[in-house]
Amino acid sequence: MAQYKYTARNVAGKTIEGMIEAPIQRSAADKLRSQRFTVMSLNEVKAGSGNFLTRLNPFKPSVTSKDLVVFSRQLATLVSAGVPIVQGLNILSEQIQSAVFRQVKSGIRTDIESGIAIADAMKKHPHAFSELYVSMIRAGETGGVLDAILERLSSYLEGAEELRGKVKGAMVYPLVISCVAGSVTLFLLIAVIPTFKNVFASFGGELPLPTRILLAISDFLRHNFMYLMTIPIGIFYGIKKWHKTEKGCTFIDRQLIRIPVIGDLLKKVAVSKFTRTLGTLIKSGVPILQALDTVAKTSGNKVVEGAIMKARESIREGEKIADPLKASGIFPPMVIQMISVGEETGNLEIMLTKIADFYDQEVDTAVKAMTSLIEPVIICVMGVVIGAIVICMFLPIFQMSSLVDKH
C-alpha cells in the first residue's frame, strides 16, 4: 500500500492536510471523496524521499513524550465526558502546538471517520505512537474503557520520562566535565606548548626526556589534528552501523550491562521499565502473551528482550514466567521471587507495580551515587594530566637555572 499526502477541504469549508494509504492514487482520491472531502492536492510519499540533510538533522521537529502526555490526558477527559472520539480530536486540534503532531492527529481523524479502528489509525504513525501505546489503546477499545486506558498511558509516559530524565541527567554532568577537560588539554598541547619550543631551543643542551615526549606529542597533534578527528567519528559511525545488525546489537548490549557501576544502573533501569510496562499492560486488559511481546520489543536491550521472549515461550507452553527470567541473569532474585508470588496469588500486576516503584527509587539512588563517584574521578584525572604538562614545562627551566649556576 502506498502513502499519499493530501490537502482537502471538508464540508465546513476548512482546509485540512493529512496522510492516507491506498493501492493507487485513484483509490486514495475515491476514499477522500467518500468522506465528503474536496481534494485539492494528492501526492505519493515515496519511501526514503525527502532532503538528506533534513533526515540527518538531530533538531528536526518530532512528537515528544510531553506532547503524548498532554494529548492523552486531554483526550481521556473528553472521552470520559461522553464526547465522540472524532469530535474530541477536532477540539484538540486547536490545543496542539506541534505542527508534526497536528498533522498526525489529522491523519488519525481521517482514518477514524473512514471506519478504521483508533488503534489501527495510530499504528500508521509509528514515529508518534509506540507499539505499547497502540496495544493499550486497542485493549481500551475492546474493553470499552478507553478513557481509563488513556489516563494510565499518561501516568506511564510521565513515569517513563522521569526515569529517562534521571539517567540523562546522570550522564550529562560527567560528559560536560570530560569535554571541558579534554578541550583544555588539547588547547594546552596545540596552542600553548608550541610557544615554549623556541624558548627551550635557545637554552642549548638536551631537554629532559618528559619535555621531549610532550613536545613530540604536541607536534604530532598540530600536524595531524584534522586526520585524528576523523578517527573517533569513524569509530562512532562504525559502531552505530554494527549496532543496527542483530549480532552487533546483542554483543554491545551484553557488554554494556557488564560495565562496572554503569552496567548496574542499566540493569536497574531495565528492571524498572520491564515491570512498569508489563504491569500497566496487564492491568489494562492486554493478554499476557501479547503484553510480553510488546514489552520485549520496547525493552531497548537485546539481552533483556531475549529473556522476555523466553519467558513468553515458557508461558505459551504452560510454564511459569519466573524461571526463564531467573536464567537470564539480568533480573535480581528479589524480582524473581516477587513475580513468582504474583503468579501464584493471581496478583501479578500488583507485584509488578511494587517492583517498579522500588526500582525507580533504586535508579534514583544509583544515579546520585554514580554522579558523586564520577565527579572526583574526573577531577583527579584532569589534575594529573594538567599537572604532568606543567611539570614537563618547568623541568627545562630548572635545568636552565642549574646551567646558569655552573657558569
Tab-separated table of C-alpha atoms in Angstrom:
chain	number	residue	atom	x	y	z
A	1	MET	CA	0.000	0.000	0.000
A	2	ALA	CA	1.329	3.402	-0.993
A	3	GLN	CA	1.049	6.505	1.163
A	4	TYR	CA	-0.336	9.771	-0.194
A	5	LYS	CA	-0.161	13.244	1.302
A	6	TYR	CA	-3.312	15.208	0.633
A	7	THR	CA	-4.715	18.692	1.039
A	8	ALA	CA	-8.519	18.799	1.017
A	9	ARG	CA	-11.485	20.928	2.031
A	10	ASN	CA	-14.222	19.443	4.229
A	11	VAL	CA	-17.976	20.184	4.122
A	12	ALA	CA	-17.453	23.132	6.502
A	13	GLY	CA	-15.018	24.686	4.047
A	14	LYS	CA	-11.991	24.149	6.288
A	15	THR	CA	-8.705	23.167	4.623
A	16	ILE	CA	-7.063	20.096	6.150
A	17	GLU	CA	-3.907	18.118	5.446
A	18	GLY	CA	-3.058	14.509	6.196
A	19	MET	CA	-1.797	11.120	5.030
A	20	ILE	CA	-3.836	8.304	3.518
A	21	GLU	CA	-2.962	4.770	2.368
A	22	ALA	CA	-4.262	3.265	-0.861
A	23	PRO	CA	-3.026	0.873	-3.566
A	24	ILE	CA	-3.203	3.571	-6.284
A	25	GLN	CA	-3.766	7.317	-6.412
A	26	ARG	CA	-7.287	6.967	-7.813
A	27	SER	CA	-8.317	4.786	-4.871
A	28	ALA	CA	-6.926	7.366	-2.465
A	29	ALA	CA	-8.923	10.125	-4.178
A	30	ASP	CA	-12.093	7.986	-4.119
A	31	LYS	CA	-11.607	7.296	-0.419
A	32	LEU	CA	-11.294	11.016	0.318
A	33	ARG	CA	-14.369	11.863	-1.766
A	34	SER	CA	-16.378	9.208	0.078
A	35	GLN	CA	-15.655	11.208	3.227
A	36	ARG	CA	-17.155	14.277	1.509
A	37	PHE	CA	-13.767	15.933	1.055
A	38	THR	CA	-12.919	18.139	-1.917
A	39	VAL	CA	-9.412	17.076	-2.938
A	40	MET	CA	-7.089	19.995	-3.657
A	41	SER	CA	-3.791	18.096	-3.950
A	42	LEU	CA	-2.790	14.443	-3.654
A	43	ASN	CA	0.844	13.328	-3.930
A	44	GLU	CA	2.514	9.983	-3.262
A	45	VAL	CA	5.118	9.949	-0.498
A	46	LYS	CA	7.882	7.600	-1.655
A	47	ALA	CA	9.989	5.635	0.833
A	48	GLY	CA	13.262	7.344	1.532
A	49	SER	CA	12.151	10.585	-0.088
A	50	GLY	CA	12.981	13.936	1.458
A	51	ASN	CA	16.036	16.038	1.893
A	52	PHE	CA	19.047	14.062	3.080
A	53	LEU	CA	20.204	16.801	5.429
A	54	THR	CA	16.693	17.102	6.892
A	55	ARG	CA	16.645	13.400	7.702
A	56	LEU	CA	20.048	13.674	9.380
A	57	ASN	CA	19.117	16.812	11.312
A	58	PRO	CA	19.001	15.916	15.047
A	59	PHE	CA	16.907	19.044	15.741
A	60	LYS	CA	14.132	18.268	13.251
A	61	PRO	CA	10.585	18.520	14.671
A	62	SER	CA	9.200	15.346	16.217
A	63	VAL	CA	6.457	14.139	18.524
A	64	THR	CA	7.734	14.331	22.107
A	65	SER	CA	6.646	12.445	25.218
A	66	LYS	CA	5.240	15.700	26.585
A	67	ASP	CA	3.012	16.029	23.505
A	68	LEU	CA	1.715	12.489	24.040
A	69	VAL	CA	1.086	13.014	27.764
A	70	VAL	CA	-0.919	16.208	27.200
A	71	PHE	CA	-2.803	14.654	24.263
A	72	SER	CA	-3.654	11.502	26.246
A	73	ARG	CA	-4.871	13.404	29.317
A	74	GLN	CA	-6.995	15.840	27.323
A	75	LEU	CA	-8.488	13.104	25.140
A	76	ALA	CA	-9.224	10.998	28.262
A	77	THR	CA	-11.141	13.929	29.778
A	78	LEU	CA	-13.168	14.433	26.604
A	79	VAL	CA	-13.951	10.718	26.176
A	80	SER	CA	-14.999	10.326	29.841
A	81	ALA	CA	-17.327	13.331	29.364
A	82	GLY	CA	-19.079	11.467	26.539
A	83	VAL	CA	-17.575	13.436	23.634
A	84	PRO	CA	-17.256	11.269	20.466
A	85	ILE	CA	-13.676	10.488	19.570
A	86	VAL	CA	-13.736	12.358	16.207
A	87	GLN	CA	-15.250	15.447	17.814
A	88	GLY	CA	-12.676	15.186	20.591
A	89	LEU	CA	-9.852	15.130	18.048
A	90	ASN	CA	-11.330	18.206	16.361
A	91	ILE	CA	-11.412	20.034	19.698
A	92	LEU	CA	-7.787	19.091	20.402
A	93	SER	CA	-6.668	20.455	17.014
A	94	GLU	CA	-6.610	23.949	18.460
A	95	GLN	CA	-4.723	22.767	21.573
A	96	ILE	CA	-1.833	21.012	19.795
A	97	GLN	CA	1.129	23.323	19.206
A	98	SER	CA	3.417	20.846	17.416
A	99	ALA	CA	2.913	21.034	13.637
A	100	VAL	CA	4.120	17.435	13.244
A	101	PHE	CA	1.691	16.109	15.866
A	102	ARG	CA	-1.138	18.212	14.402
A	103	GLN	CA	-0.573	16.519	11.050
A	104	VAL	CA	-0.522	13.092	12.705
A	105	LYS	CA	-3.770	13.862	14.530
A	106	SER	CA	-5.368	14.982	11.273
A	107	GLY	CA	-4.464	11.669	9.632
A	108	ILE	CA	-5.856	9.690	12.594
A	109	ARG	CA	-9.125	11.620	12.496
A	110	THR	CA	-9.478	10.986	8.762
A	111	ASP	CA	-8.889	7.246	9.193
A	112	ILE	CA	-11.386	7.009	12.077
A	113	GLU	CA	-14.011	8.852	10.009
A	114	SER	CA	-13.490	6.287	7.250
A	115	GLY	CA	-14.295	3.464	9.699
A	116	ILE	CA	-10.819	2.379	10.830
A	117	ALA	CA	-10.315	1.475	14.493
A	118	ILE	CA	-8.490	4.016	16.654
A	119	ALA	CA	-5.590	1.658	17.370
A	120	ASP	CA	-5.172	0.804	13.685
A	121	ALA	CA	-5.209	4.510	12.784
A	122	MET	CA	-2.496	5.229	15.370
A	123	LYS	CA	-0.451	2.240	14.194
A	124	LYS	CA	0.081	4.022	10.869
A	125	HIS	CA	2.205	6.612	12.692
A	126	PRO	CA	4.964	4.643	14.488
A	127	HIS	CA	7.113	7.772	14.879
A	128	ALA	CA	4.391	9.192	17.157
A	129	PHE	CA	2.743	6.172	18.799
A	130	SER	CA	4.811	3.247	20.047
A	131	GLU	CA	3.685	-0.356	19.882
A	132	LEU	CA	2.983	-0.168	23.606
A	133	TYR	CA	0.680	2.824	23.107
A	134	VAL	CA	-1.193	1.137	20.264
A	135	SER	CA	-1.607	-2.126	22.232
A	136	MET	CA	-3.109	-0.306	25.215
A	137	ILE	CA	-5.459	1.742	23.027
A	138	ARG	CA	-6.599	-1.477	21.338
A	139	ALA	CA	-7.286	-3.024	24.754
A	140	GLY	CA	-9.218	0.102	25.776
A	141	GLU	CA	-11.344	-0.032	22.620
A	142	THR	CA	-12.096	-3.722	23.108
A	143	GLY	CA	-12.974	-3.353	26.785
A	144	GLY	CA	-14.857	-0.068	26.407
A	145	VAL	CA	-12.574	1.688	28.909
A	146	LEU	CA	-10.673	3.990	26.559
A	147	ASP	CA	-10.753	6.948	28.965
A	148	ALA	CA	-9.205	4.876	31.795
A	149	ILE	CA	-6.556	3.491	29.426
A	150	LEU	CA	-5.633	6.997	28.269
A	151	GLU	CA	-5.212	8.091	31.896
A	152	ARG	CA	-2.939	5.097	32.581
A	153	LEU	CA	-0.954	5.856	29.450
A	154	SER	CA	-0.442	9.430	30.618
A	155	SER	CA	0.777	8.260	34.028
A	156	TYR	CA	3.029	5.651	32.430
A	157	LEU	CA	4.552	8.128	29.967
A	158	GLU	CA	5.173	10.632	32.753
A	159	GLY	CA	6.928	7.975	34.845
A	160	ALA	CA	8.985	6.770	31.869
A	161	GLU	CA	10.013	10.330	31.015
A	162	GLU	CA	11.027	10.984	34.620
A	163	LEU	CA	13.141	7.824	34.652
A	164	ARG	CA	14.739	8.767	31.331
A	165	GLY	CA	15.451	12.236	32.668
A	166	LYS	CA	17.226	10.847	35.723
A	167	VAL	CA	19.529	8.689	33.598
A	168	LYS	CA	20.235	11.508	31.126
A	169	GLY	CA	20.896	13.900	33.989
A	170	ALA	CA	23.449	11.481	35.419
A	171	MET	CA	25.267	11.297	32.093
A	172	VAL	CA	25.209	14.987	31.143
A	173	TYR	CA	27.342	16.333	34.017
A	174	PRO	CA	30.319	13.942	33.638
A	175	LEU	CA	30.098	14.293	29.857
A	176	VAL	CA	30.312	18.089	30.064
A	177	ILE	CA	33.191	17.948	32.561
A	178	SER	CA	35.033	15.434	30.357
A	179	CYS	CA	34.584	17.628	27.263
A	180	VAL	CA	35.841	20.702	29.115
A	181	ALA	CA	38.849	18.805	30.484
A	182	GLY	CA	39.647	17.367	27.046
A	183	SER	CA	39.304	20.780	25.380
A	184	VAL	CA	41.618	22.447	27.922
A	185	THR	CA	44.219	19.690	27.476
A	186	LEU	CA	44.089	19.965	23.658
A	187	PHE	CA	44.372	23.755	23.871
A	188	LEU	CA	47.477	23.464	26.015
A	189	LEU	CA	49.057	20.881	23.718
A	190	ILE	CA	48.227	22.608	20.427
A	191	ALA	CA	48.309	26.346	21.225
A	192	VAL	CA	50.314	26.920	24.406
A	193	ILE	CA	53.166	24.393	24.445
A	194	PRO	CA	54.496	25.237	20.910
A	195	THR	CA	55.196	28.798	22.097
A	196	PHE	CA	57.727	27.399	24.565
A	197	LYS	CA	59.532	25.337	21.937
A	198	ASN	CA	61.671	28.181	20.615
A	199	VAL	CA	62.410	29.315	24.154
A	200	PHE	CA	63.615	25.819	25.066
A	201	ALA	CA	65.724	25.653	21.877
A	202	SER	CA	67.646	28.743	22.988
A	203	PHE	CA	68.706	27.031	26.229
A	204	GLY	CA	71.213	24.826	24.493
A	205	GLY	CA	71.888	21.286	25.612
A	206	GLU	CA	69.487	18.417	25.660
A	207	LEU	CA	65.965	18.827	27.083
A	208	PRO	CA	64.694	16.402	29.736
A	209	LEU	CA	63.039	13.260	28.372
A	210	PRO	CA	59.494	14.112	29.665
A	211	THR	CA	59.683	17.517	27.971
A	212	ARG	CA	60.873	15.970	24.673
A	213	ILE	CA	57.989	13.475	24.778
A	214	LEU	CA	55.463	16.255	25.458
A	215	LEU	CA	56.836	18.402	22.605
A	216	ALA	CA	56.683	15.407	20.257
A	217	ILE	CA	53.021	14.798	21.213
A	218	SER	CA	52.287	18.498	20.672
A	219	ASP	CA	53.909	18.480	17.204
A	220	PHE	CA	52.089	15.314	16.235
A	221	LEU	CA	48.703	16.743	17.265
A	222	ARG	CA	49.302	20.062	15.486
A	223	HIS	CA	50.270	18.422	12.195
A	224	ASN	CA	47.693	15.625	12.242
A	225	PHE	CA	44.791	17.170	14.159
A	226	MET	CA	42.262	17.022	11.282
A	227	TYR	CA	43.179	13.412	10.487
A	228	LEU	CA	42.928	12.396	14.141
A	229	MET	CA	39.458	13.963	14.387
A	230	THR	CA	38.176	11.533	11.756
A	231	ILE	CA	39.170	8.508	13.868
A	232	PRO	CA	36.549	8.896	16.661
A	233	ILE	CA	33.932	9.916	14.068
A	234	GLY	CA	34.722	6.777	12.040
A	235	ILE	CA	34.663	4.573	15.138
A	236	PHE	CA	31.319	6.070	16.236
A	237	TYR	CA	29.801	5.606	12.773
A	238	GLY	CA	31.111	2.026	12.522
A	239	ILE	CA	29.763	1.055	15.958
A	240	LYS	CA	26.415	2.668	15.106
A	241	LYS	CA	26.151	0.699	11.857
A	242	TRP	CA	27.179	-2.526	13.607
A	243	HIS	CA	24.662	-1.870	16.388
A	244	LYS	CA	21.902	-1.959	13.758
A	245	THR	CA	22.741	-5.603	12.998
A	246	GLU	CA	21.287	-8.373	15.160
A	247	LYS	CA	24.675	-9.777	16.154
A	248	GLY	CA	26.245	-6.377	16.840
A	249	CYS	CA	23.292	-5.116	18.854
A	250	THR	CA	23.277	-8.226	21.044
A	251	PHE	CA	27.044	-8.060	21.642
A	252	ILE	CA	27.065	-4.333	22.513
A	253	ASP	CA	24.020	-4.586	24.800
A	254	ARG	CA	25.579	-7.548	26.618
A	255	GLN	CA	28.861	-5.676	27.149
A	256	LEU	CA	27.090	-2.541	28.356
A	257	ILE	CA	25.427	-4.318	31.260
A	258	ARG	CA	28.822	-5.768	32.285
A	259	ILE	CA	30.456	-2.353	32.764
A	260	PRO	CA	31.041	-1.640	36.472
A	261	VAL	CA	28.657	0.923	38.003
A	262	ILE	CA	27.081	1.829	34.629
A	263	GLY	CA	26.043	-1.777	33.976
A	264	ASP	CA	24.372	-1.985	37.383
A	265	LEU	CA	22.438	1.201	36.636
A	266	LEU	CA	21.355	-0.096	33.227
A	267	LYS	CA	20.106	-3.330	34.819
A	268	LYS	CA	18.016	-1.397	37.334
A	269	VAL	CA	16.584	0.781	34.569
A	270	ALA	CA	15.741	-2.364	32.548
A	271	VAL	CA	14.000	-3.989	35.545
A	272	SER	CA	12.031	-0.819	36.312
A	273	LYS	CA	10.965	-0.368	32.690
A	274	PHE	CA	10.048	-4.042	32.252
A	275	THR	CA	7.938	-4.302	35.404
A	276	ARG	CA	6.246	-0.919	34.930
A	277	THR	CA	5.353	-1.620	31.293
A	278	LEU	CA	4.203	-5.196	31.835
A	279	GLY	CA	2.155	-4.234	34.900
A	280	THR	CA	0.465	-1.388	33.000
A	281	LEU	CA	-0.385	-3.649	30.045
A	282	ILE	CA	-1.785	-6.474	32.201
A	283	LYS	CA	-3.812	-4.016	34.295
A	284	SER	CA	-5.208	-2.548	31.069
A	285	GLY	CA	-6.502	-5.944	29.967
A	286	VAL	CA	-3.871	-6.825	27.379
A	287	PRO	CA	-3.388	-10.638	27.163
A	288	ILE	CA	-0.154	-11.790	28.849
A	289	LEU	CA	1.418	-13.201	25.653
A	290	GLN	CA	0.716	-10.040	23.679
A	291	ALA	CA	1.893	-7.931	26.619
A	292	LEU	CA	5.224	-9.797	26.836
A	293	ASP	CA	5.721	-9.472	23.079
A	294	THR	CA	5.151	-5.703	23.298
A	295	VAL	CA	7.390	-5.325	26.366
A	296	ALA	CA	10.197	-7.286	24.675
A	297	LYS	CA	10.135	-5.054	21.579
A	298	THR	CA	10.198	-1.881	23.670
A	299	SER	CA	12.836	-3.044	26.191
A	300	GLY	CA	15.714	-1.260	24.437
A	301	ASN	CA	18.205	-4.056	25.211
A	302	LYS	CA	18.635	-7.251	23.189
A	303	VAL	CA	19.689	-9.306	26.217
A	304	VAL	CA	16.566	-8.241	28.133
A	305	GLU	CA	14.450	-8.771	25.014
A	306	GLY	CA	15.764	-12.346	24.679
A	307	ALA	CA	14.977	-13.114	28.329
A	308	ILE	CA	11.429	-11.760	27.956
A	309	MET	CA	10.806	-13.738	24.758
A	310	LYS	CA	11.971	-16.911	26.515
A	311	ALA	CA	9.519	-16.122	29.320
A	312	ARG	CA	6.788	-15.696	26.699
A	313	GLU	CA	7.551	-19.102	25.188
A	314	SER	CA	7.575	-20.582	28.689
A	315	ILE	CA	4.071	-19.274	29.376
A	316	ARG	CA	2.877	-20.455	25.969
A	317	GLU	CA	3.953	-23.969	26.955
A	318	GLY	CA	2.121	-23.715	30.268
A	319	GLU	CA	5.105	-22.952	32.490
A	320	LYS	CA	5.834	-20.012	34.803
A	321	ILE	CA	7.299	-16.682	33.790
A	322	ALA	CA	9.827	-16.547	36.641
A	323	ASP	CA	12.107	-19.437	35.577
A	324	PRO	CA	13.406	-18.057	32.240
A	325	LEU	CA	13.798	-14.591	33.790
A	326	LYS	CA	15.961	-16.128	36.502
A	327	ALA	CA	18.086	-17.941	33.933
A	328	SER	CA	18.844	-14.688	32.074
A	329	GLY	CA	20.930	-13.312	34.962
A	330	ILE	CA	19.537	-9.811	34.395
A	331	PHE	CA	16.781	-9.859	36.990
A	332	PRO	CA	17.743	-9.927	40.717
A	333	PRO	CA	16.469	-12.750	42.993
A	334	MET	CA	14.080	-10.375	44.789
A	335	VAL	CA	12.366	-9.517	41.488
A	336	ILE	CA	12.075	-13.190	40.535
A	337	GLN	CA	10.584	-14.078	43.931
A	338	MET	CA	8.013	-11.273	43.811
A	339	ILE	CA	6.987	-12.202	40.248
A	340	SER	CA	6.676	-15.845	41.325
A	341	VAL	CA	4.477	-14.851	44.285
A	342	GLY	CA	2.390	-12.650	41.988
A	343	GLU	CA	1.844	-15.570	39.608
A	344	GLU	CA	0.805	-17.938	42.402
A	345	THR	CA	-1.573	-15.451	44.050
A	346	GLY	CA	-3.035	-14.064	40.827
A	347	ASN	CA	-1.852	-10.531	41.659
A	348	LEU	CA	0.942	-10.282	39.122
A	349	GLU	CA	0.156	-6.700	38.036
A	350	ILE	CA	0.184	-5.504	41.690
A	351	MET	CA	3.548	-7.137	42.335
A	352	LEU	CA	4.973	-5.702	39.115
A	353	THR	CA	3.869	-2.205	40.114
A	354	LYS	CA	5.502	-2.582	43.544
A	355	ILE	CA	8.733	-3.785	41.941
A	356	ALA	CA	8.675	-0.818	39.548
A	357	ASP	CA	8.164	1.653	42.403
A	358	PHE	CA	11.026	0.089	44.356
A	359	TYR	CA	13.415	0.127	41.385
A	360	ASP	CA	12.519	3.702	40.486
A	361	GLN	CA	13.949	4.629	43.892
A	362	GLU	CA	16.925	2.318	43.305
A	363	VAL	CA	17.638	4.061	39.991
A	364	ASP	CA	17.457	7.438	41.701
A	365	THR	CA	19.933	6.261	44.373
A	366	ALA	CA	22.248	4.684	41.779
A	367	VAL	CA	22.230	7.869	39.673
A	368	LYS	CA	23.237	10.003	42.677
A	369	ALA	CA	25.938	7.502	43.673
A	370	MET	CA	27.358	7.347	40.148
A	371	THR	CA	27.381	11.142	39.836
A	372	SER	CA	29.142	11.542	43.168
A	373	LEU	CA	31.693	8.863	42.156
A	374	ILE	CA	32.414	10.147	38.644
A	375	GLU	CA	32.920	13.773	39.693
A	376	PRO	CA	36.062	13.246	41.867
A	377	VAL	CA	37.452	10.694	39.390
A	378	ILE	CA	37.256	13.196	36.515
A	379	ILE	CA	38.720	15.978	38.660
A	380	CYS	CA	41.632	13.716	39.712
A	381	VAL	CA	42.336	12.643	36.123
A	382	MET	CA	42.199	16.245	34.936
A	383	GLY	CA	44.519	17.304	37.772
A	384	VAL	CA	47.036	14.573	36.931
A	385	VAL	CA	47.057	15.431	33.200
A	386	ILE	CA	47.373	19.207	33.709
A	387	GLY	CA	49.930	18.675	36.484
A	388	ALA	CA	52.033	16.408	34.251
A	389	ILE	CA	52.005	19.034	31.474
A	390	VAL	CA	53.070	21.799	33.876
A	391	ILE	CA	55.891	19.669	35.340
A	392	CYS	CA	57.180	18.808	31.858
A	393	MET	CA	57.240	22.512	31.009
A	394	PHE	CA	59.089	23.509	34.187
A	395	LEU	CA	61.807	20.833	34.009
A	396	PRO	CA	63.868	22.726	31.368
A	397	ILE	CA	63.553	25.908	33.458
A	398	PHE	CA	65.021	24.093	36.456
A	399	GLN	CA	67.797	22.784	34.187
A	400	MET	CA	68.496	26.266	32.881
A	401	SER	CA	68.938	27.678	36.378
A	402	SER	CA	71.458	24.893	37.149
A	403	LEU	CA	73.382	25.765	33.989
A	404	VAL	CA	73.458	29.442	34.977
A	405	ASP	CA	74.820	28.473	38.413
A	406	LYS	CA	77.629	26.490	36.749
A	407	HIS	CA	78.594	29.439	34.593
